[in-house]
XYZ file of C-alpha atoms in Angstrom:
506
model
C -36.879 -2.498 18.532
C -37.435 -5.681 20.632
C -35.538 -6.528 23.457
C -34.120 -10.165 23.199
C -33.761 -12.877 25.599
C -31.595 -15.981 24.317
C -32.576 -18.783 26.965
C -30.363 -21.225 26.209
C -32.185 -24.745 25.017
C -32.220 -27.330 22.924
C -35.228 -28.176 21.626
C -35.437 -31.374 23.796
C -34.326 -34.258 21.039
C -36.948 -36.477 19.515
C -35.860 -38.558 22.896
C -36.839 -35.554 25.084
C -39.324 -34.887 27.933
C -42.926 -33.694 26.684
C -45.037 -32.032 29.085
C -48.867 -31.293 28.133
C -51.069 -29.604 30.854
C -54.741 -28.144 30.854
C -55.473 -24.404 30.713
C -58.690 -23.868 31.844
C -61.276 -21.040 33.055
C -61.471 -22.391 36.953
C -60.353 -20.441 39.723
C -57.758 -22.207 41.767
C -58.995 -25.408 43.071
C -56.971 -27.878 45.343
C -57.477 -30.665 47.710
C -55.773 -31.034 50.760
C -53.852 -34.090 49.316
C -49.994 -33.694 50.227
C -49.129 -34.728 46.892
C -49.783 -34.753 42.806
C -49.137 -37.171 40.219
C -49.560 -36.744 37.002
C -48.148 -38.987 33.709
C -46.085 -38.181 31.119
C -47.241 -39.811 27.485
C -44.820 -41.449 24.765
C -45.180 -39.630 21.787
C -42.325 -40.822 19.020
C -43.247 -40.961 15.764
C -43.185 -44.233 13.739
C -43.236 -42.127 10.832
C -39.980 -39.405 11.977
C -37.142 -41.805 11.171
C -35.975 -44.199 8.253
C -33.983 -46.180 10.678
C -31.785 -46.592 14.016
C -29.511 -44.737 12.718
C -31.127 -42.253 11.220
C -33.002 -41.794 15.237
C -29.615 -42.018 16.764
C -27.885 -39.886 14.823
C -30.633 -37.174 14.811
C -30.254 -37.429 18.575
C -26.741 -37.033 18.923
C -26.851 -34.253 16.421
C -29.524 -32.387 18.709
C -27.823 -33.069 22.203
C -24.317 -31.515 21.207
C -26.416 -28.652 19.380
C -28.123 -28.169 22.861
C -25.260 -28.361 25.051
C -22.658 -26.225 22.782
C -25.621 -23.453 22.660
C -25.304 -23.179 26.233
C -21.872 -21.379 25.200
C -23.256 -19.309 22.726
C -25.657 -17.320 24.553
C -25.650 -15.760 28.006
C -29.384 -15.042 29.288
C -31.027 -15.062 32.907
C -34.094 -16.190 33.919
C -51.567 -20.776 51.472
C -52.520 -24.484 50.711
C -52.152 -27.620 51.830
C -51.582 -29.584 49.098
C -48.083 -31.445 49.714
C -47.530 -33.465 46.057
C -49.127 -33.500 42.666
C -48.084 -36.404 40.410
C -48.716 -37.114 36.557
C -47.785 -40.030 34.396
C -45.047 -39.148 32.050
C -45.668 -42.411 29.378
C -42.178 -44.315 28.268
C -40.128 -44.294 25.026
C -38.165 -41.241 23.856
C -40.298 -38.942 23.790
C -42.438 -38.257 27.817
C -45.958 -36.436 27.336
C -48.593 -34.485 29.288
C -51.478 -33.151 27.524
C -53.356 -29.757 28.782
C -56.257 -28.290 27.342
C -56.956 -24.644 26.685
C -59.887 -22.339 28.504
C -61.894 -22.246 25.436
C -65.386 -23.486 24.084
C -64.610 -26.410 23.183
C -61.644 -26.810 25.202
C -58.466 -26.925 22.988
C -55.367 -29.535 23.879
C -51.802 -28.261 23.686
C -48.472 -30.049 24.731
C -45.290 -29.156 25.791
C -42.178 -30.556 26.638
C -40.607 -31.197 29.866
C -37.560 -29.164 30.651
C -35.379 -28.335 33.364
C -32.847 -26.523 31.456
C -34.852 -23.561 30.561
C -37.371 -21.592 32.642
C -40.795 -20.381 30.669
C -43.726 -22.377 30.119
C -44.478 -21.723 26.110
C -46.834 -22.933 23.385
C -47.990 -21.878 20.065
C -50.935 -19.749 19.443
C -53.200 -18.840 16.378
C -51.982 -17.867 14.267
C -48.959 -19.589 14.617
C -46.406 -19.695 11.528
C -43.560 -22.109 11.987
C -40.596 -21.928 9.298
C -37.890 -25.179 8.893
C -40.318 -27.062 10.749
C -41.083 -29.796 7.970
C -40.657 -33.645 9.597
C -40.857 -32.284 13.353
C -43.174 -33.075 15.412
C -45.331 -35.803 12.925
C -46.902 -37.831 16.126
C -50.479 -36.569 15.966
C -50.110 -35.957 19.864
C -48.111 -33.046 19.150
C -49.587 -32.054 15.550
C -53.167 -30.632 16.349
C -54.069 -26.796 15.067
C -52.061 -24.565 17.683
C -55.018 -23.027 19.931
C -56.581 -19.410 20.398
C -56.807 -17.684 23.444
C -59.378 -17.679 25.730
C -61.275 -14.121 26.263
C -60.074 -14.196 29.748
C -56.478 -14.622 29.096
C -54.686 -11.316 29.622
C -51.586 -9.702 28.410
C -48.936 -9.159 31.279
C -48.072 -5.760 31.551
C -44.586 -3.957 30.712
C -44.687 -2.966 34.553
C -44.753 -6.231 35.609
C -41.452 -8.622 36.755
C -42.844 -11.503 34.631
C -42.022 -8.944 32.348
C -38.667 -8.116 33.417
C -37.914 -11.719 33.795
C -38.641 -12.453 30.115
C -36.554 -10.342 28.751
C -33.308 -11.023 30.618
C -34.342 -8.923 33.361
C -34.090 -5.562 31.941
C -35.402 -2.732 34.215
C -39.107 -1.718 34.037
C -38.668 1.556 32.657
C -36.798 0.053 29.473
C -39.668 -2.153 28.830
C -42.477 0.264 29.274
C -40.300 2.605 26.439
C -39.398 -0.583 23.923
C -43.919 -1.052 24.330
C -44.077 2.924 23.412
C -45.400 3.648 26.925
C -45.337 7.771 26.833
C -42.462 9.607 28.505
C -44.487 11.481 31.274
C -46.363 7.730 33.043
C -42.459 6.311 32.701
C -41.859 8.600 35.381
C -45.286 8.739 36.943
C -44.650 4.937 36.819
C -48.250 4.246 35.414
C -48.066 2.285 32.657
C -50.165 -0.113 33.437
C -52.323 0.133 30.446
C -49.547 -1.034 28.270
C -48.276 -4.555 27.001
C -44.929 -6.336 27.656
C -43.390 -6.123 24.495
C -42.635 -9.388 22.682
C -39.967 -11.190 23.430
C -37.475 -13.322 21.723
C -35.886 -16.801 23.138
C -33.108 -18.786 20.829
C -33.092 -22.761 21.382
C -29.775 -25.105 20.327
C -31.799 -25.959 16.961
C -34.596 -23.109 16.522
C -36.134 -20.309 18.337
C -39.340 -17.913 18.691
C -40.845 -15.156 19.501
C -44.052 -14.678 21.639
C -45.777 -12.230 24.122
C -46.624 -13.026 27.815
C -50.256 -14.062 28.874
C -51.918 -14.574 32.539
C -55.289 -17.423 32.446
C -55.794 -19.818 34.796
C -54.694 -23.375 33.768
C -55.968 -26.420 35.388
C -54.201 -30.018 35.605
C -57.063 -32.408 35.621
C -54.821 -35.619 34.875
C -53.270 -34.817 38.452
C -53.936 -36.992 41.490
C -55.544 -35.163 42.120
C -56.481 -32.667 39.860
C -54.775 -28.850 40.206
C -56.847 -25.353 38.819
C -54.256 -22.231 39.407
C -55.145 -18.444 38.582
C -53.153 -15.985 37.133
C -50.565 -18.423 35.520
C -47.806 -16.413 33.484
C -47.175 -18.179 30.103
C -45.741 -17.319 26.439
C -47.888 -16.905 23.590
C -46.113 -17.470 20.278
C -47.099 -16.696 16.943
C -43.552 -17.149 14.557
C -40.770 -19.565 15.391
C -38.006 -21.053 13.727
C -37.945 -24.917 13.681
C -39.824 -25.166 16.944
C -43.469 -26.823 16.395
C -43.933 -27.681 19.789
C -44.080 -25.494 23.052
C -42.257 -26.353 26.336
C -42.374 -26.617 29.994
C -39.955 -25.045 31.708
C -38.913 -26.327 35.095
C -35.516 -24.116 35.234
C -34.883 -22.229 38.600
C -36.569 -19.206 36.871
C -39.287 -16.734 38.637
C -41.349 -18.098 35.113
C -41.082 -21.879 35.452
C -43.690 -24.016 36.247
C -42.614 -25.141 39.714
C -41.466 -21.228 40.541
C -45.283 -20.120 39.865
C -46.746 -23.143 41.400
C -44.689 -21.956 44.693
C -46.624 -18.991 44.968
C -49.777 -20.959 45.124
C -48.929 -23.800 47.132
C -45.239 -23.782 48.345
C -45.216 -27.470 49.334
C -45.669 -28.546 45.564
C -43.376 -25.838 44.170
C -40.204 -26.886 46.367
C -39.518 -30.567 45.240
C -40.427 -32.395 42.053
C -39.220 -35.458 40.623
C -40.118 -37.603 37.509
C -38.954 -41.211 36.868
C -38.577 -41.892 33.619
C -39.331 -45.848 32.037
C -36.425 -47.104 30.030
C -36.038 -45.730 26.712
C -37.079 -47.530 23.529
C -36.664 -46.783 20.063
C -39.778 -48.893 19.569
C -43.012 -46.690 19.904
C -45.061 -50.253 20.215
C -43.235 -51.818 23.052
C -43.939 -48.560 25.191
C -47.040 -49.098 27.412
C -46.776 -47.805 31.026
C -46.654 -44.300 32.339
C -43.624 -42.844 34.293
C -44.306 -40.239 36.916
C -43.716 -36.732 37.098
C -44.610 -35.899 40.964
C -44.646 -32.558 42.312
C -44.434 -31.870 45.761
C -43.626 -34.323 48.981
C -44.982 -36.690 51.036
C -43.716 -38.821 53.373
C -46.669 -40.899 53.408
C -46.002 -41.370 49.895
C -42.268 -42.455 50.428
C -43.563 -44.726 53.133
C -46.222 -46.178 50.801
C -43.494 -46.584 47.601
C -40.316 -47.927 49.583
C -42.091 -50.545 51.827
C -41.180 -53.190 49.492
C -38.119 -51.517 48.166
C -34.491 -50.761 49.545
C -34.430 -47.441 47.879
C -31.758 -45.188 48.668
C -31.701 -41.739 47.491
C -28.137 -40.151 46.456
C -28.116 -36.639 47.123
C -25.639 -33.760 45.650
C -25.592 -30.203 46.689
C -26.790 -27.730 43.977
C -24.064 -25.440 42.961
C -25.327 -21.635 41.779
C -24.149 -20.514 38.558
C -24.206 -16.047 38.123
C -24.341 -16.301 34.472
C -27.358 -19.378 33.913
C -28.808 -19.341 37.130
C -31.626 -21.501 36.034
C -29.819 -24.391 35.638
C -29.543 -27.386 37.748
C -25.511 -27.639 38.264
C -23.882 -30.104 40.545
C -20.512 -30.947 41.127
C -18.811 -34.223 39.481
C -16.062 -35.353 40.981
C -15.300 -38.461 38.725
C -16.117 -41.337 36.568
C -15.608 -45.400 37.256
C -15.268 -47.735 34.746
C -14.986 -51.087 36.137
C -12.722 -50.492 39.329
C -10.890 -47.615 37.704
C -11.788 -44.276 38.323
C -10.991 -41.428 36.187
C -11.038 -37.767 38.170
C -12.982 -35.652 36.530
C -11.066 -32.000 35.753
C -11.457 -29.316 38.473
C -13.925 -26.767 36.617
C -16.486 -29.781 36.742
C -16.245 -29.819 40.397
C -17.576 -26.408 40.921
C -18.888 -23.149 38.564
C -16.702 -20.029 38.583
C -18.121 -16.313 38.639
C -18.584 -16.673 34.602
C -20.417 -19.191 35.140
C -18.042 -21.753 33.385
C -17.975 -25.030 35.281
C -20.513 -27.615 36.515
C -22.420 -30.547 35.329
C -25.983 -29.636 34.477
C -28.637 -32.227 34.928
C -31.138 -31.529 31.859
C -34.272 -33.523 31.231
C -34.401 -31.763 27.871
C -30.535 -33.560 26.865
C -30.617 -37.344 25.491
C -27.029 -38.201 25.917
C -24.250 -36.895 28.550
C -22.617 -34.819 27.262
C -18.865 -34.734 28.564
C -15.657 -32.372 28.200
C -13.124 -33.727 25.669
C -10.591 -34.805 28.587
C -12.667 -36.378 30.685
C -14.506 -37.991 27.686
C -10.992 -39.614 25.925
C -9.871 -40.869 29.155
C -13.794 -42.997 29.758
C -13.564 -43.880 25.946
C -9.654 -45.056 26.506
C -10.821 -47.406 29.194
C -13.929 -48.437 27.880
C -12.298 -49.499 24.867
C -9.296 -50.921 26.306
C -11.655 -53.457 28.276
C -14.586 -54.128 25.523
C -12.276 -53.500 22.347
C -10.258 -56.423 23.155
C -13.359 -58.719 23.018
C -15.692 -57.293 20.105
C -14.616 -55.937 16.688
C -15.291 -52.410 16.343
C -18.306 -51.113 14.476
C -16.411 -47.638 13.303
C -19.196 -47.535 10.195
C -22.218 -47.470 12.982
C -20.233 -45.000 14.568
C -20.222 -42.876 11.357
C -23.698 -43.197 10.675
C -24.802 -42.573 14.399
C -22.803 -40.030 15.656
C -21.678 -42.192 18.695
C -18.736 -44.362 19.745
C -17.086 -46.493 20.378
C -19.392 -48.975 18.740
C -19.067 -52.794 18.452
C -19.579 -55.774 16.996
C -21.136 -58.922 18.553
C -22.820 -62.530 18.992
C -23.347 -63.132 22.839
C -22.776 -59.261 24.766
C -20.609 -60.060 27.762
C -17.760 -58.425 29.279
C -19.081 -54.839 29.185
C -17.519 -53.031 32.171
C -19.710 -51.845 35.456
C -19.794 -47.568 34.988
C -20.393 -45.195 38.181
C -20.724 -41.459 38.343
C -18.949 -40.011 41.459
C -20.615 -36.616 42.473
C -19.372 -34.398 45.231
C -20.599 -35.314 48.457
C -20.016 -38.035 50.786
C -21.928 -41.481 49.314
C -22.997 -39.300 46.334
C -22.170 -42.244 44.138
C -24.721 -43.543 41.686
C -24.440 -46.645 39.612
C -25.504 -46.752 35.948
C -27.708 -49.792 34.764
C -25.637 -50.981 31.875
C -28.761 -49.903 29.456
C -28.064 -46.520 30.808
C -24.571 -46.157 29.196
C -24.529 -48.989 26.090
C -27.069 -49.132 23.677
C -27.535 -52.407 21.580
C -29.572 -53.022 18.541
C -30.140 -55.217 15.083
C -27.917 -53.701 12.281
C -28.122 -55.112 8.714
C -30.447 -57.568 7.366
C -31.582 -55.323 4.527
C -30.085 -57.501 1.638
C -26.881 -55.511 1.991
C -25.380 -56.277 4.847
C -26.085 -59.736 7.104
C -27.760 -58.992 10.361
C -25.607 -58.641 12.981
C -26.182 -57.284 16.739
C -24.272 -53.928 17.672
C -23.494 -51.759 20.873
C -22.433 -48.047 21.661
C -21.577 -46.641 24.136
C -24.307 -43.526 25.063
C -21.942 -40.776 26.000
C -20.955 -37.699 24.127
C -17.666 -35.433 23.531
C -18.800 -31.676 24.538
C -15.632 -30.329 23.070
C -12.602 -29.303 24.657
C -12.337 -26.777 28.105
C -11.061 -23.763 26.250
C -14.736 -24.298 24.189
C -16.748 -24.798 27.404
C -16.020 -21.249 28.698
C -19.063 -19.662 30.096
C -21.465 -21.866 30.326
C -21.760 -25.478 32.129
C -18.776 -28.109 31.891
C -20.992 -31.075 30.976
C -24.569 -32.142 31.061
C -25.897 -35.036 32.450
C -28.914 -36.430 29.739
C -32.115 -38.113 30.343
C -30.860 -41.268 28.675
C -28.240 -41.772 31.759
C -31.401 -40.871 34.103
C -33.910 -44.130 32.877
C -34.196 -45.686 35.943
C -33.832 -43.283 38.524
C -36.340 -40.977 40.236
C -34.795 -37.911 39.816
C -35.727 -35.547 42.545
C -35.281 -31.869 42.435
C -35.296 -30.308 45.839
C -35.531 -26.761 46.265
C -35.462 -25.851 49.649
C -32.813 -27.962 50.492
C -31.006 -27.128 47.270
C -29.996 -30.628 46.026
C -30.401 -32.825 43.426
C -31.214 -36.683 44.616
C -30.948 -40.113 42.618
C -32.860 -43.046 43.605
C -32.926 -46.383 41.528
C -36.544 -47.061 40.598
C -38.816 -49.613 38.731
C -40.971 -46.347 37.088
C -43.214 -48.387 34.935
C -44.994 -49.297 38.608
C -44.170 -46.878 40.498
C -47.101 -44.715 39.115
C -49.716 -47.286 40.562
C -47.772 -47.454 43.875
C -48.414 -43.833 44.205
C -52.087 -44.387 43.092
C -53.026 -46.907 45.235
C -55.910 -45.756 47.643
């Protein structure tokens, strides 16, 4: 029988973070540079969706699917090179593309996320079922690779092993791979496999084995070769086409491993992602995903800017400890400010509580108090001016919508973290999302705006798992920094579609 390990994740939403990297047969290679860069690519599909509402609501469905499976499931998880960045490209969905240590090299991607912790991809043969209309952009749609003849299986000895399968001991894993009784005890089994294991997402799952190969990163500035890289191999999965990039707090995620080779990238990263659009053709720059620090870099990237960055202390959470959970200790809108409940202030030993800051979320998702009492005075200030679109809201999943000719009067909103000056003001894009409804001989054209926050059900629901999420779509804008020695979590208001060349320059 297989052991099981349920990390809990949404498949990131057609809006979500895609990582691709490049496995390759070369030893570990890396300059002295202080820092890496490397791009994330838009990938959304012209072809996925029938409409903005159809996008939207496919969105909203996947983010409370994501966040709500979070409750479901209970699961664990010497150089001098300073920074690596890579361009993450704009739109919905952010892309990296990595290529396999074969002859010819195959490319795989992967998506982007911090709220699970194992770097994945499918592998010949690879059967996916309920997968129909994923994953159409033919970024993401090439023949899933084979292994390279130097890739090898991680053994049931091993704590890669452990960690994949909710860190069960070592002698349970050598018996579930049918290691004999008498090496158990000798404790020589290294001859045999981890077994498979089995990880459940908010809308699919899969199950795969564990691999070591080296994998390079070539579109890095500059470019990054590591050895003995851990990743999952899988062959079956249930609506999940695509693999996925896990930059959890987990011994298996990508920054955890790249620690081990050079600690200065694997102790801060940050990405800064371009404003979404629902418009594949009006994406054209790259946004950064940097790993590692440099203060020559923030020299080089602030002189012309008064950029602040807004810390908040990470807060440790026993039952997910791979998430990224902070404290929120309220929510402006306009000059009122709503207090945000008590269990979203800090995580309990069940590991209920918490806000969760998830690249792999679109929307916010927030606790039904919290959540009535921003809608209440979001509505009490903008439903007074517009008429309200309750049909969009039916059709997108979102609300309060509205109706409008010339958008005015839409309220300032700030999230209040704990912390002294841990406040961080939301672009108005990053909370209210306006479009072109109508115009199809049905219905006259008329402009429309919703608000981009979600109800994440009420406390009693939230039990065991995080009290809210905080979604990409509230983090356009910002470089997001992730800093793991100092355990925080920073915001800094950016313009990402340049600031890849400002780290490139020289």
């Amino acid at each position: 029988m297989l052991s099981s390990n349920f990390l809990s994740h949404n498949f990131m939403t057609t809006y979500s973070v895609l990582l691709c990297f490049i496995l390759c047969f070369s030893s570990l290679s890396v300059s002295t540079s202080e820092i890496l860069y490397l791009p994330l690519t838009h990938s959304l599909s012209n072809t996925q969706f029938t409409s903005t509402h159809h996008l939207l609501k496919s969105t909203s469905t996947r983010s409370a699917a994501r966040f709500h499976h979070h409750h479901r499931k209970r699961h664990l998880q010497n150089h001098h090179h300073r920074q690596v960045s890579l361009p993450l490209s704009p739109g919905s969905d952010y892309t990296l593309s990595f290529t396999l240590n074969t002859n010819p090299p195959q490319h795989v991607s992967l998506y982007l996320d911090t709220g699970s912790d194992l770097v994945w991809f499918p592998c010949h043969p690879f059967e996916c079922i309920l997968c129909e209309g994923k994953a159409e952009n033919t970024t993401i749609s090439t023949p899933p690779p084979k292994l390279s003849s130097a890739a090898k299986t991680v053994n049931c000895q091993s704590s890669a092993c452990s960690a994949a399968h909710s860190n069960l001991p070592t002698s349970d894993l050598c018996a579930i791979a049918n290691c004999p009784l008498e090496t158990i005890e000798t404790s020589d089994c290294q001859s045999f496999s981890c077994p498979s294991f089995y990880y459940a997402y908010g809308d699919g799952s899969l199950t795969g084995r564990l691999y070591h190969d080296s994998i390079t990163l070539p579109l890095a500035t500059p470019s990054l070769a590591l050895n003995n890289f851990t990743f999952g191999c899988a062959h079956r999965a249930l609506g999940e086409p695509v693999g996925v990039a896990g930059f959890g707090r987990g011994v298996l995620s990508l920054p955890a491993q790249l620690a081990l080779f050079a600690p200065q990238l694997g102790n801060r990263f940050s990405y800064c992602l371009v404003s979404h659009s629902f418009n594949s053709d009006r994406v054209r720059l790259p946004s950064p995903l940097i790993l590692g620090h440099s203060d020559e870099k923030d020299r080089r990237v602030n002189k012309d800017d008064n950029v602040q960055l807004v810390y908040t202390s990470m807060l440790d959470n026993p039952k997910h400890p791979y998430f990224y959970c902070v404290g929120l200790e309220g929510i402006s809108i306009g000059k009122m400010k709503i207090t945000a409940p008590e269990f979203l202030k800090r995580v309990d030993r069940e590991g209920s509580g918490g806000l969760v800051v998830d690249s792999g979320t679109t929307f916010t998702m927030l606790p039904a108090g919290l959540y009535n009492s921003v809608v209440a005075e979001f509505d009490d200030r903008v439903g007074r001016v517009y008429e309200r679109a309750t049909e969009i809201e039916d059709k997108t999943g979102l609300g309060p919508c509205y109706y409008y000719d010339t958008l005015v009067n839409i309220p300032s909103m700030v999230l209040h973290f704990i912390g002294n000056k841990s406040s961080v003001v939301l672009p108005r894009k990053n909370y209210f999302y306006d479009f072109l409804d109508g115009g199809d001989g049905v219905r006259r054209k008329r402009r429309v705006g919703c608000l981009m926050l979600m109800n994440g059900g009420d406390e009693a629901e939230l039990s065991g798992g995080p009290g809210a999420t905080l979604g990409n779509y509230q983090q356009q804008g910002f470089e997001v920094v992730y800093d793991l020695e100092k355990r925080r979590v920073g915001f800094a208001r950016r313009k990402c579609a340049s600031l890849w060349e400002s780290l490139n320059q020289g």
